[in-house]
Coordinates of C-alpha atoms and ligand atoms in Angstrom, one line a residue:
X1 CA 48.2 21.7 16.5
X2 CA 50.8 19.2 15.3
X3 CA 50.8 17.2 18.5
X4 CA 47.1 17.0 18.5
X5 CA 47.1 15.7 14.9
X6 CA 49.6 12.9 15.4
X7 CA 47.5 10.4 17.2
X8 CA 44.9 10.9 14.5
X9 CA 47.4 10.3 11.7
X10 CA 48.8 7.2 13.2
X11 CA 45.3 5.9 13.7
X12 CA 44.6 6.7 10.1
X13 CA 47.7 4.8 9.1
X14 CA 46.7 1.9 11.2
X15 CA 43.4 1.7 9.2
X16 CA 44.9 2.5 5.9
X17 CA 48.0 0.4 5.7
X18 CA 46.4 -3.0 5.7
X19 CA 44.0 -1.6 3.2
X20 CA 46.8 -0.4 0.8
X21 CA 48.2 -3.8 0.5
X22 CA 44.9 -5.3 -0.2
X23 CA 44.0 -2.7 -2.8
X24 CA 47.3 -2.9 -4.6
X25 CA 47.1 -6.7 -4.9
X26 CA 43.8 -6.3 -6.5
X27 CA 44.8 -3.8 -9.3
X28 CA 43.6 -4.6 -12.8
X29 CA 44.9 -3.4 -16.0
X30 CA 41.4 -3.1 -17.6
X31 CA 40.5 -0.1 -15.4
X32 CA 38.0 -2.0 -13.3
X33 CA 39.0 -2.9 -9.7
X34 CA 38.3 -5.7 -7.3
X35 CA 38.1 -4.7 -3.7
X36 CA 38.1 -7.5 -1.2
X37 CA 36.1 -5.5 1.5
X38 CA 35.7 -6.6 5.0
X39 CA 32.3 -6.4 6.6
X40 CA 28.9 -7.6 5.4
X41 CA 27.3 -4.2 4.8
X42 CA 24.4 -2.7 6.7
X43 CA 20.6 -2.7 6.4
X44 CA 18.6 0.4 7.2
X45 CA 14.8 0.8 7.4
X46 CA 13.9 4.0 5.4
X47 CA 10.1 3.8 5.7
X48 CA 7.9 1.3 7.5
X49 CA 5.2 2.0 5.0
X50 CA 5.1 3.9 1.8
X51 CA 1.4 2.8 1.4
X52 CA 2.0 0.6 -1.7
X53 CA 4.2 -2.5 -2.4
X54 CA 6.9 -1.3 -4.7
X55 CA 6.6 -3.7 -7.6
X56 CA 8.3 -1.5 -10.2
X57 CA 11.1 1.1 -9.5
X58 CA 12.9 3.8 -11.5
X59 CA 15.5 6.2 -10.2
X60 CA 15.1 9.6 -12.0
X61 CA 17.9 12.2 -12.5
X62 CA 16.5 14.4 -9.7
X63 CA 17.0 11.7 -7.2
X64 CA 13.4 10.7 -6.9
X65 CA 12.3 7.1 -7.3
X66 CA 9.2 6.3 -9.1
X67 CA 7.4 3.3 -7.6
X68 CA 4.2 1.6 -8.4
X69 CA 2.3 -1.7 -8.1
X70 CA -1.1 -2.3 -9.8
X71 CA -4.5 -0.8 -9.7
X72 CA -6.4 -4.0 -9.3
X73 CA -5.0 -4.9 -5.8
X74 CA -7.9 -3.3 -3.9
X75 CA -7.4 -0.3 -1.7
X76 CA -3.7 0.5 -0.8
X77 CA -2.5 2.0 2.4
X78 CA -2.1 5.5 1.0
X79 CA -4.8 8.0 -0.2
X80 CA -4.7 9.6 -3.6
X81 CA -3.6 13.3 -3.4
X82 CA -6.2 16.2 -2.7
X83 CA -9.1 13.8 -2.3
X84 CA -8.9 12.4 -5.8
X85 CA -10.7 9.0 -6.5
X86 CA -10.2 6.8 -9.6
X87 CA -13.4 5.7 -11.3
X88 CA -12.7 2.7 -13.5
X89 CA -15.6 0.6 -14.6
X90 CA -13.1 -1.8 -16.1
X91 CA -11.2 -2.5 -12.9
X92 CA -11.8 -6.0 -11.8
X93 CA -11.6 -5.4 -8.1
X94 CA -12.4 -1.8 -7.2
X95 CA -14.3 0.4 -9.5
X96 CA -14.1 3.5 -7.2
X97 CA -10.7 3.7 -5.6
X98 CA -9.5 6.7 -3.6
X99 CA -6.1 5.1 -2.9
X100 CA -2.9 5.5 -4.8
X101 CA -1.0 2.7 -6.5
X102 CA 2.1 4.8 -7.3
X103 CA 4.4 7.0 -5.3
X104 CA 7.3 9.3 -5.8
X105 CA 10.0 8.7 -3.2
X106 CA 12.5 11.6 -2.6
X107 CA 15.9 10.1 -1.8
X108 CA 17.4 13.2 -0.4
X109 CA 14.6 14.1 2.1
X110 CA 13.4 10.5 2.7
X111 CA 9.8 11.4 1.9
X112 CA 7.3 10.3 -0.6
X113 CA 3.9 11.5 -2.1
X114 CA 1.2 9.6 -3.9
X115 CA 0.8 9.7 -7.7
X116 CA -2.3 9.0 -9.8
X117 CA -2.4 6.1 -12.2
X118 CA -5.6 5.6 -14.0
X119 CA -5.2 2.4 -15.7
X120 CA -3.6 -1.1 -14.7
X121 CA 0.2 -1.0 -14.6
X122 CA 0.4 -4.8 -13.3
X123 CA 3.6 -6.5 -14.6
X124 CA 4.5 -3.7 -17.0
X125 CA 7.8 -2.3 -18.3
X126 CA 9.6 1.0 -18.8
X127 CA 12.6 3.0 -19.8
X128 CA 13.8 6.6 -19.2
X129 CA 13.9 8.6 -22.5
X130 CA 17.0 10.6 -23.3
X131 CA 15.4 13.7 -21.8
X132 CA 15.0 12.0 -18.4
X133 CA 11.3 11.4 -18.7
X134 CA 10.1 8.0 -17.6
X135 CA 8.1 6.1 -20.3
X136 CA 6.2 3.3 -18.9
X137 CA 4.5 0.8 -21.2
X138 CA 1.6 -1.6 -21.0
X139 CA 0.2 -3.7 -18.1
X140 CA -2.9 -5.5 -17.7
X141 CA -6.6 -5.3 -18.6
X142 CA -7.5 -1.6 -19.5
X143 CA -3.8 -0.7 -19.1
X144 CA -2.2 -3.3 -21.5
X145 CA -2.0 -0.9 -24.5
X146 CA -1.3 2.3 -22.5
X147 CA 1.8 4.4 -22.4
X148 CA 2.3 6.6 -19.4
X149 CA 4.9 9.2 -18.9
X150 CA 6.3 10.9 -15.9
X151 CA 8.6 13.9 -16.4
X152 CA 11.0 14.8 -13.3
X153 CA 10.1 17.9 -11.6
X154 CA 11.6 19.8 -8.6
X155 CA 8.3 20.8 -7.0
X156 CA 5.3 18.6 -6.4
X157 CA 3.6 19.2 -9.7
X158 CA 4.6 16.2 -11.8
X159 CA 2.3 13.2 -12.2
X160 CA 1.6 10.4 -14.6
X161 CA 0.1 11.4 -18.1
X162 CA -1.5 8.5 -19.9
X163 CA -1.7 7.8 -23.6
X164 CA -4.6 5.2 -24.2
X165 CA -4.2 2.7 -26.9
X166 CA -0.8 3.9 -27.8
X167 CA 0.8 0.5 -28.3
X168 CA -0.1 -1.8 -31.3
X169 CA -0.2 -4.8 -29.0
X170 CA -1.1 -5.7 -25.5
X171 CA 2.2 -5.7 -23.6
X172 CA 2.0 -7.6 -20.3
X173 CA 5.4 -8.9 -19.1
X174 CA 7.4 -7.2 -21.8
X175 CA 10.9 -5.6 -21.7
X176 CA 12.0 -2.2 -22.7
X177 CA 15.5 -1.0 -23.8
X178 CA 16.5 2.4 -25.0
X179 CA 18.2 2.5 -28.4
X180 CA 21.1 4.4 -29.7
X181 CA 18.7 6.8 -31.7
X182 CA 16.8 7.5 -28.5
X183 CA 13.8 5.4 -29.3
X184 CA 12.7 2.7 -26.9
X185 CA 12.1 -0.9 -28.1
X186 CA 9.5 -2.9 -26.3
X187 CA 10.0 -6.6 -26.6
X188 CA 7.5 -9.5 -26.1
X189 CA 5.0 -9.8 -23.4
X190 CA 2.6 -12.6 -22.7
X191 CA 1.6 -14.3 -25.8
X192 CA 3.2 -11.5 -27.9
X193 CA 6.0 -12.9 -30.0
X194 CA 6.9 -9.5 -31.3
X195 CA 8.3 -6.0 -30.7
X196 CA 7.4 -2.4 -31.4
X197 CA 8.9 1.0 -30.7
X198 CA 8.2 4.2 -28.8
X199 CA 7.6 6.7 -30.1
X200 CA 5.6 4.9 -32.8
X201 CA 6.0 5.9 -36.4
X202 CA 2.4 7.2 -37.0
X203 CA 0.0 9.3 -35.1
X204 CA -2.3 6.3 -34.4
X205 CA -1.3 2.8 -33.6
X206 CA -1.2 0.3 -36.4
X207 CA -0.6 -3.3 -36.6
X208 CA 2.3 -2.6 -39.0
X209 CA 4.2 -1.1 -36.1
X210 CA 4.7 -4.7 -34.9
X211 CA 7.6 -6.8 -35.9
X212 CA 7.4 -10.5 -35.5
X213 CA 10.0 -12.3 -33.3
X214 CA 9.8 -16.0 -33.8
X215 CA 12.3 -16.7 -31.1
X216 CA 9.9 -15.7 -28.5
X217 CA 7.4 -18.2 -29.9
X218 CA 10.0 -21.0 -30.0
X219 CA 11.0 -20.4 -26.4
X220 CA 7.7 -20.5 -24.7
X221 CA 6.9 -23.7 -22.8
X222 CA 4.0 -25.1 -20.8
X223 CA 4.9 -22.7 -18.0
X224 CA 5.6 -19.7 -20.4
X225 CA 9.2 -19.4 -18.9
X226 CA 10.3 -16.6 -21.4
X227 CA 8.3 -13.7 -20.1
X228 CA 10.2 -10.5 -19.3
X229 CA 13.0 -11.5 -21.8
X230 CA 16.4 -10.4 -20.7
X231 CA 17.4 -7.7 -23.3
X232 CA 20.8 -5.8 -23.4
X233 CA 21.9 -3.4 -26.1
X234 CA 25.4 -4.6 -27.3
X235 CA 28.2 -2.3 -28.5
X236 CA 27.6 -3.4 -32.2
X237 CA 24.1 -1.9 -31.9
X238 CA 22.4 -5.4 -31.9
X239 CA 20.3 -6.6 -29.0
X240 CA 21.1 -9.5 -26.9
X241 CA 17.8 -11.4 -26.1
X242 CA 17.7 -14.2 -23.6
X243 CA 14.5 -16.2 -23.2
X244 CA 13.9 -19.5 -21.3
X245 CA 17.3 -21.0 -21.9
X246 CA 18.4 -19.7 -25.1
X247 CA 20.0 -16.4 -26.4
X248 CA 20.3 -14.6 -29.6
X249 CA 21.7 -11.4 -31.0
X250 CA 18.8 -9.5 -32.8
X251 CA 19.4 -7.0 -35.5
X252 CA 16.1 -5.2 -34.8
X253 CA 16.7 -2.8 -37.8
X254 CA 16.6 -5.6 -40.3
X255 CA 14.3 -7.8 -38.2
X256 CA 16.7 -10.8 -38.4
X257 CA 18.6 -12.9 -35.9
X258 CA 22.3 -11.9 -36.3
X259 CA 23.6 -14.7 -34.1
X260 CA 22.2 -17.6 -32.3
X261 CA 24.3 -18.2 -29.1
X262 CA 24.6 -21.7 -27.6
X263 CA 21.8 -22.4 -25.2
X264 CA 22.8 -22.1 -21.5
X265 CA 24.2 -25.5 -20.2
X266 CA 21.7 -27.4 -17.9
X267 CA 18.7 -26.4 -20.0
X268 CA 16.7 -24.9 -17.0
X269 CA 14.7 -21.8 -17.8
X270 CA 15.8 -18.4 -16.3
X271 CA 13.0 -16.0 -17.2
X272 CA 9.7 -15.4 -15.5
X273 CA 8.1 -17.4 -13.8
X274 CA 11.4 -19.2 -13.3
X275 CA 12.8 -15.8 -12.6
X276 CA 16.5 -15.6 -12.6
X277 CA 18.3 -12.3 -13.2
X278 CA 20.7 -10.9 -15.8
X279 CA 23.2 -8.1 -16.2
X280 CA 25.4 -6.7 -19.0
X281 CA 28.8 -6.8 -17.1
X282 CA 30.6 -3.3 -17.1
X283 CA 31.8 -2.4 -20.6
X284 CA 35.4 -1.1 -20.7
X285 CA 35.5 1.6 -23.3
X286 CA 38.8 2.5 -25.0
X287 CA 37.3 4.9 -27.5
X288 CA 38.0 2.6 -30.5
X289 CA 34.2 2.7 -31.3
X290 CA 33.9 -0.9 -30.3
X291 CA 34.2 -2.9 -27.0
X292 CA 33.9 -6.3 -25.5
X293 CA 30.5 -7.3 -24.0
X294 CA 29.9 -10.0 -21.5
X295 CA 26.3 -11.1 -20.0
X296 CA 25.8 -12.8 -16.7
X297 CA 22.6 -14.6 -15.8
X298 CA 22.1 -16.0 -12.3
X299 CA 19.6 -18.2 -10.6
X300 CA 16.1 -19.2 -11.7
X301 CA 14.1 -22.3 -11.1
X302 CA 14.2 -25.7 -12.7
X303 CA 12.0 -26.7 -15.6
X304 CA 8.5 -27.6 -14.4
X305 CA 8.9 -25.7 -11.1
X306 CA 5.8 -23.7 -11.8
X307 CA 3.7 -26.8 -12.3
X308 CA 5.3 -28.5 -9.3
X309 CA 4.5 -25.4 -7.2
X310 CA 0.7 -25.6 -8.1
X311 CA 0.9 -29.1 -6.6
X312 CA 2.5 -27.9 -3.4
X313 CA 6.0 -29.0 -4.3
X314 CA 8.4 -26.2 -4.1
X315 CA 11.7 -27.0 -6.1
X316 CA 15.0 -25.9 -4.9
X317 CA 16.0 -22.8 -7.0
X318 CA 18.9 -22.9 -9.3
X319 CA 22.3 -22.0 -7.8
X320 CA 24.1 -21.5 -11.2
X321 CA 25.1 -18.5 -13.1
X322 CA 26.3 -18.4 -16.7
X323 CA 28.6 -15.8 -18.2
X324 CA 28.9 -15.4 -22.0
X325 CA 31.3 -13.1 -23.7
X326 CA 29.1 -12.4 -26.7
X327 CA 31.9 -10.5 -28.6
X328 CA 34.1 -13.6 -28.7
X329 CA 34.5 -15.3 -32.0
X330 CA 33.0 -18.4 -30.7
X331 CA 31.1 -17.4 -27.6
X332 CA 30.4 -20.1 -25.0
X333 CA 28.9 -20.1 -21.5
X334 CA 31.1 -20.4 -18.4
X335 CA 29.1 -21.7 -15.5
X336 CA 29.6 -20.8 -11.9
X337 CA 27.9 -21.7 -8.7
X338 CA 26.5 -19.2 -6.2
X339 CA 26.9 -19.8 -2.4
X340 CA 23.1 -20.3 -2.2
X341 CA 20.3 -21.1 -4.7
X342 CA 18.1 -18.1 -5.7
X343 CA 15.0 -17.4 -7.6
X344 CA 13.6 -13.9 -8.0
X345 CA 16.8 -12.3 -7.0
X346 CA 17.8 -8.9 -8.4
X347 CA 21.3 -8.4 -10.0
X348 CA 22.4 -4.8 -9.5
X349 CA 25.7 -3.4 -10.8
X350 CA 27.5 -1.7 -8.0
X351 CA 29.7 1.5 -8.8
X352 CA 32.8 -0.7 -8.1
X353 CA 31.8 -2.9 -11.1
X354 CA 30.9 -5.7 -8.8
X355 CA 27.4 -7.2 -9.0
X356 CA 25.2 -7.7 -6.0
X357 CA 22.5 -10.3 -6.0
X358 CA 19.8 -9.5 -3.6
X359 CA 16.2 -10.4 -2.6
X360 CA 14.4 -13.6 -3.6
X361 CA 13.7 -17.1 -2.5
X362 CA 15.6 -20.4 -2.1
X363 CA 12.7 -22.5 -3.5
X364 CA 9.6 -22.2 -5.6
X365 CA 9.0 -19.9 -8.6
X366 CA 7.7 -16.5 -9.4
X367 CA 3.8 -16.2 -9.4
X368 CA 1.2 -15.9 -6.7
X369 CA 2.1 -17.8 -3.4
X370 CA 4.8 -19.8 -5.3
X371 CA 8.0 -18.7 -3.4
X372 CA 9.4 -20.4 -0.2
X373 CA 12.6 -20.0 1.9
X374 CA 13.5 -16.3 1.6
X375 CA 17.1 -15.6 0.9
X376 CA 17.8 -12.6 3.1
X377 CA 21.5 -12.5 2.5
X378 CA 22.8 -10.7 -0.6
X379 CA 25.9 -11.9 -2.3
X380 CA 28.4 -9.6 -4.0
X381 CA 30.2 -11.1 -7.1
X382 CA 33.5 -9.8 -8.3
X383 CA 33.6 -10.5 -12.1
X384 CA 37.4 -9.6 -12.2
X385 CA 38.7 -11.9 -9.5
X386 CA 40.9 -14.6 -11.2
X387 CA 40.3 -17.2 -8.7
X388 CA 36.8 -18.4 -9.0
X389 CA 36.6 -19.5 -5.4
X390 CA 36.9 -15.8 -4.3
X391 CA 34.3 -14.2 -6.6
X392 CA 31.3 -14.6 -4.3
X393 CA 31.1 -12.9 -1.0
X394 CA 28.1 -13.6 1.4
X395 CA 26.7 -10.3 2.9
X396 CA 24.7 -9.7 6.0
X397 CA 21.0 -10.8 6.3
X398 CA 17.9 -8.4 6.0
X399 CA 15.2 -9.0 8.4
X400 CA 12.3 -8.9 5.9
X401 CA 11.6 -11.5 3.2
X402 CA 11.6 -9.9 -0.2
X403 CA 9.8 -12.4 -2.3
X404 CA 7.6 -12.1 -5.5
X405 CA 7.1 -8.5 -6.6
X406 CA 10.1 -7.0 -4.7
X407 CA 12.6 -4.7 -6.3
X408 CA 15.9 -3.0 -5.7
X409 CA 17.9 -0.3 -7.5
X410 CA 21.2 1.5 -7.1
X411 CA 21.1 5.1 -5.7
X412 CA 23.6 7.8 -6.5
X413 CA 25.3 7.5 -3.0
X414 CA 26.1 3.8 -3.6
X415 CA 23.3 2.3 -1.5
X416 CA 20.7 -0.1 -2.8
X417 CA 17.2 0.8 -2.2
X418 CA 14.9 -2.3 -1.5
X419 CA 11.1 -2.4 -1.5
X420 CA 8.1 -4.4 -2.5
X421 CA 7.2 -8.0 -1.9
X422 CA 3.7 -9.2 -2.2
X423 CA 3.1 -12.8 -3.3
X424 CA -0.7 -12.3 -2.9
X425 CA -3.4 -11.5 -5.3
X426 CA -4.4 -8.5 -3.1
X427 CA -2.8 -6.6 -0.1
X428 CA -2.8 -9.0 2.8
X429 CA -1.0 -7.7 5.9
X430 CA -1.5 -10.6 8.3
X431 CA -2.3 -14.1 8.8
X432 CA -0.2 -15.4 5.9
X433 CA 3.4 -16.6 5.7
X434 CA 4.8 -13.7 3.6
X435 CA 2.5 -10.7 4.3
X436 CA 2.4 -7.8 1.7
X437 CA 5.4 -5.6 2.6
X438 CA 5.0 -1.9 2.2
X439 CA 8.3 -0.9 3.6
X440 CA 11.5 0.6 2.1
X441 CA 14.9 -0.3 3.1
X442 CA 18.4 0.6 2.1
X443 CA 21.4 -1.8 2.0
X444 CA 24.8 -0.3 2.3
X445 CA 27.5 -2.4 0.8
X446 CA 30.8 -2.8 2.6
X447 CA 32.5 0.0 0.5
X448 CA 30.2 2.4 2.5
X449 CA 31.8 1.4 5.8
X450 CA 33.2 4.4 7.8
X451 CA 36.6 2.8 7.9
X452 CA 37.0 3.7 4.1
X453 CA 36.2 7.3 4.6
X454 CA 39.8 8.6 4.4
X455 CA 40.1 7.1 0.9
X456 CA 36.5 7.9 -0.3
X457 CA 36.6 10.5 -3.2
X458 CA 34.1 13.4 -3.1
X459 CA 33.4 14.8 -6.7
X460 CA 33.6 18.5 -6.6
X461 CA 33.1 19.3 -10.2
X462 CA 32.0 17.6 -13.3
X463 CA 30.4 18.9 -16.4
X464 CA 26.7 18.1 -16.6
X465 CA 26.8 17.3 -20.4
X466 CA 29.2 15.0 -22.1
X467 CA 29.7 14.3 -25.8
X468 CA 30.8 11.0 -27.5
X469 CA 34.6 10.7 -27.6
X470 CA 34.8 14.1 -25.9
X471 CA 37.6 14.7 -23.4
X472 CA 36.5 16.2 -20.0
X473 CA 37.8 16.3 -16.5
X474 CA 36.4 15.5 -13.1
X475 CA 37.8 17.1 -9.9
X476 CA 37.5 15.4 -6.6
X477 CA 38.9 15.5 -3.2
X478 CA 40.1 12.8 -1.1
X479 CA 41.8 12.9 2.5
X480 CA 44.3 10.2 1.7
X481 CA 45.2 9.8 -1.9
X482 CA 46.9 6.4 -2.5
X483 CA 49.6 6.9 -5.2
X484 CA 49.5 3.2 -5.8
X485 CA 45.7 3.1 -6.0
X486 CA 43.7 3.2 -9.2
X487 CA 41.3 6.1 -10.1
X488 CA 38.6 5.3 -12.5
X489 CA 35.5 7.0 -13.7
X490 CA 32.3 5.1 -14.5
X491 CA 28.8 5.9 -15.7
X492 CA 25.8 3.9 -14.7
X493 CA 22.4 4.0 -16.4
X494 CA 19.5 3.8 -13.8
X495 CA 17.5 0.8 -14.4
X496 CA 13.7 0.3 -14.6
X497 CA 13.5 -2.7 -12.3
X498 CA 10.7 -5.2 -11.9
X499 CA 10.3 -9.0 -11.7
X500 CA 14.1 -9.4 -11.1
X501 CA 15.3 -7.6 -14.2
X502 CA 16.9 -4.2 -14.4
X503 CA 16.0 -3.0 -17.8
X504 CA 18.6 -0.6 -19.3
X505 CA 21.0 -1.3 -16.5
X506 CA 24.5 -0.7 -17.8
X507 CA 27.9 0.5 -16.6
X508 CA 30.6 2.0 -19.0
X509 CA 34.0 2.4 -17.5
X510 CA 35.5 5.4 -19.4
X511 CA 39.1 5.8 -20.6
X512 CA 41.2 7.8 -18.1
X513 CA 44.1 9.7 -19.6
X514 CA 45.7 11.2 -16.4
X515 CA 45.4 12.1 -12.8
X516 CA 46.9 15.2 -11.4
X517 CA 46.9 17.1 -8.1
X518 CA 45.3 20.5 -8.3
X519 CA 45.2 21.6 -4.6
X520 CA 45.4 20.3 -1.1
X521 CA 43.6 17.0 -1.2
X522 CA 42.2 17.9 -4.6
X523 CA 42.9 16.0 -7.8
X524 CA 41.7 16.1 -11.4
X525 CA 41.0 13.0 -13.4
X526 CA 41.0 13.4 -17.2
X527 CA 38.6 11.3 -19.0
X528 CA 37.3 10.7 -22.5
X529 CA 33.5 10.3 -22.9
X530 CA 32.0 7.0 -24.3
X531 CA 32.7 6.0 -27.8
X532 CA 29.3 5.5 -29.3
X533 CA 25.5 5.7 -28.7
X534 CA 25.6 1.9 -29.0
X535 CA 28.0 1.6 -26.0
X536 CA 26.1 4.5 -24.0
X537 CA 22.8 5.4 -25.5
X538 CA 21.8 9.0 -24.9
X539 CA 20.4 10.0 -21.6
X540 CA 21.2 10.6 -17.9
X541 CA 23.8 8.5 -16.1
X542 CA 25.2 8.5 -12.6
X543 CA 28.9 9.3 -12.9
X544 CA 31.1 7.8 -10.1
X545 CA 34.8 8.3 -9.4
X546 CA 36.3 5.1 -7.8
X547 CA 39.5 5.6 -6.0
X548 CA 41.3 2.4 -4.7
X549 CA 38.0 0.5 -5.0
X550 CA 36.0 3.0 -2.9
X551 CA 33.3 4.9 -4.9
X552 CA 32.4 8.5 -4.6
X553 CA 28.8 9.6 -4.4
X554 CA 27.8 9.9 -8.1
X555 CA 26.8 13.1 -10.0
X556 CA 24.3 13.0 -12.9
X557 CA 25.6 13.7 -16.3
X558 CA 23.8 13.7 -19.6
X559 CA 25.2 12.1 -22.6
X560 CA 24.1 13.5 -26.0
Ligands
NAG601 C1 -0.4 1.7 6.8 O1 -0.1 3.0 7.1 C2 -0.1 3.4 8.4 C3 0.3 4.8 8.5 O2 -0.2 5.7 7.5 C4 0.8 2.6 9.3 O3 0.6 2.9 10.7 C5 0.5 1.1 9.0 O4 1.5 0.4 9.7 C6 0.5 0.8 7.5 N1 0.2 -0.5 7.3 C7 1.1 -1.5 6.9 C8 0.6 -2.8 6.7 O5 2.2 -1.2 6.6
NAG602 C1 -13.3 0.2 -20.4 O1 -13.3 -0.9 -21.5 C2 -14.0 -0.6 -22.7 C3 -13.9 -1.7 -23.6 O2 -12.6 -2.2 -23.6 C4 -13.3 0.7 -23.2 O3 -14.0 1.1 -24.4 C5 -13.3 1.8 -22.2 O4 -12.7 2.9 -22.7 C6 -12.7 1.4 -21.0 N1 -12.9 2.5 -20.0 C7 -11.8 2.9 -19.2 C8 -12.2 3.9 -18.2 O5 -10.7 2.5 -19.4
NAG603 C1 34.5 7.7 -31.5 O1 35.8 7.4 -31.9 C2 35.9 6.1 -32.5 C3 37.4 5.8 -32.9 O2 37.7 6.8 -33.9 C4 34.8 6.0 -33.7 O3 34.9 4.7 -34.2 C5 33.5 6.4 -33.2 O4 32.6 6.3 -34.3 C6 33.5 7.8 -32.6 N1 32.2 8.0 -32.0 C7 31.4 8.9 -32.6 C8 30.0 9.1 -31.9 O5 31.7 9.5 -33.5
NAG604 C1 40.0 -1.5 -27.9 O1 39.0 -2.4 -27.5 C2 38.8 -3.3 -28.7 C3 37.6 -4.1 -28.3 O2 37.9 -4.9 -27.1 C4 40.0 -4.1 -29.0 O3 39.7 -4.8 -30.3 C5 41.1 -3.1 -29.4 O4 42.2 -3.7 -29.7 C6 41.3 -2.1 -28.2 N1 42.2 -1.0 -28.6 C7 43.2 -0.6 -27.9 C8 44.0 0.5 -28.5 O5 43.5 -1.1 -26.8
NAG605 C1 9.1 -32.0 -6.6 O1 9.8 -31.3 -7.7 C2 11.1 -31.8 -8.1 C3 11.8 -31.1 -9.2 O2 11.2 -29.8 -9.5 C4 11.0 -33.2 -8.4 O3 12.3 -33.9 -8.7 C5 10.4 -34.1 -7.3 O4 10.1 -35.5 -7.9 C6 9.0 -33.5 -7.0 N1 8.4 -34.2 -5.9 C7 7.2 -34.7 -5.9 C8 6.7 -35.4 -4.7 O5 6.5 -34.7 -6.9

């Protein structure tokens, strides 16, 4: 036995030793880690066609991903279940439609089934409620004041339930965010300089449910470059709202602007149709009830690009990112430059705390037919790297362009699921530069490479429900525990992603109080739950253990 093992061990050490030194060098005191992986990751085709082009995506706590596009695209490539048809006299394209425009994709089995939406979900928004149910808001035409809910189920019984006329205003291109009290705020929308809440306060919708937000009126321009405003819930309970090139902190309870931040240097717009992307960088929670918060916004398209694109002139996208630590006394933007320019990219927080920027185009803007030069290579950004020159790493290319109306979200195993892309006003599968793409792919970042298997932790036990400031422990196994490595535990809220923005996306790095060995290759990490509902609003999160920069597959936990 022993002799048979020896070659295996020396092989393991040959793999691990260079890794240890790299990992040790990159230790951080703040509990986040920076892992200079080798490799460029891997692309995998999951489905050649799911029948629709995934314009909107939300991962649910049963590992199923809700996807939908719009009902006025004409017939899709998948039939509605059990011979159902949609009859909608208000649909502008197809009044009798027996095809589906939404599917539920099961990650574990790599299968999908059609769902039924009755009214138009085009360019809408959403958020998962604290109980795990997806609440989707607004859309276009007959769907613009509709709220639709989809509760997770383990069998095939769940489908959309629609509440017509629920919203007080038409909400098309608005942004949703769950609040500490479990309500959802719905901000803006086309020609809507206001916000409202779900659930609404009365049984029927009333104009008094609407609160005015003048900032959205001020930031609109001739190309309306302030749609899908970037909204992030801050640890002090206010909302960071970024529109066009300006940012505020909004006290939505008092309906007042708490802080006006400096506008982003350069003055170029970052919101749809000049679609950049935005994330709240990982929050490090020390259970003091407060925490630092930093926002990062990347890419977009220069002022006037939309007008230029209508004239056939596709401007080079923006290559800059801005970071602002909003909790500083005098916050200011620090600008950085990406290895390539990108518009319509998605920023997705990885379990390591790094940010991947994926999908999009090198020139043009959001909107029908207005993107050019697909950027097929994702980049991974390491927010903690001291040396700016090493923060961005360029990853391996995808084979399919992911242009307007493409999406991507993080899965529990650390892969990114990528779908959609349809820059056309209907489904067009051939004879055009960027045909409608109905496929689903998964991108595996370098941390999933087999060479890291010996140090990849596997969570064996974690409690399903966490309380605020509550101590708990997570047990995990790992074949090779690195004494010098860092173990950290983080929670990620799954985002509702569309149009290059992951609504509700956030990571909270929890306070670790100790790591101990509890058996052969088995360890226990003691952790304290997040401080407050402002730092981690109630609901389901993916809990990852990261050992020496390598994440486990996550388990779902519910904070309440
Ligand atoms: C439509 O679906 C069929 C199978 O159901 C598939 O063979 C075909 O390639 C799909 N079309 C596109 C454009 O993906
Ligand atoms: C169609 O639109 C009319 C007028 O807006 C509305 O009263 C009716 O309920 C709509 N029908 C459907 C099926 O949405
Ligand atoms: C958690 O503890 C901190 C520090 O004592 C406190 O400020 C915060 O309010 C607590 N959170 C909750 C939900 O009670
Ligand atoms: C916890 O974090 C807050 C916010 O960053 C900071 O003000 C405070 O000093 C920290 N407390 C400890 C004990 O580290
Ligand atoms: C194309 O657009 C860019 C900026 O978006 C502008 O600088 C350039 O002059 C335009 N070219 C033409 C031919 O209009």
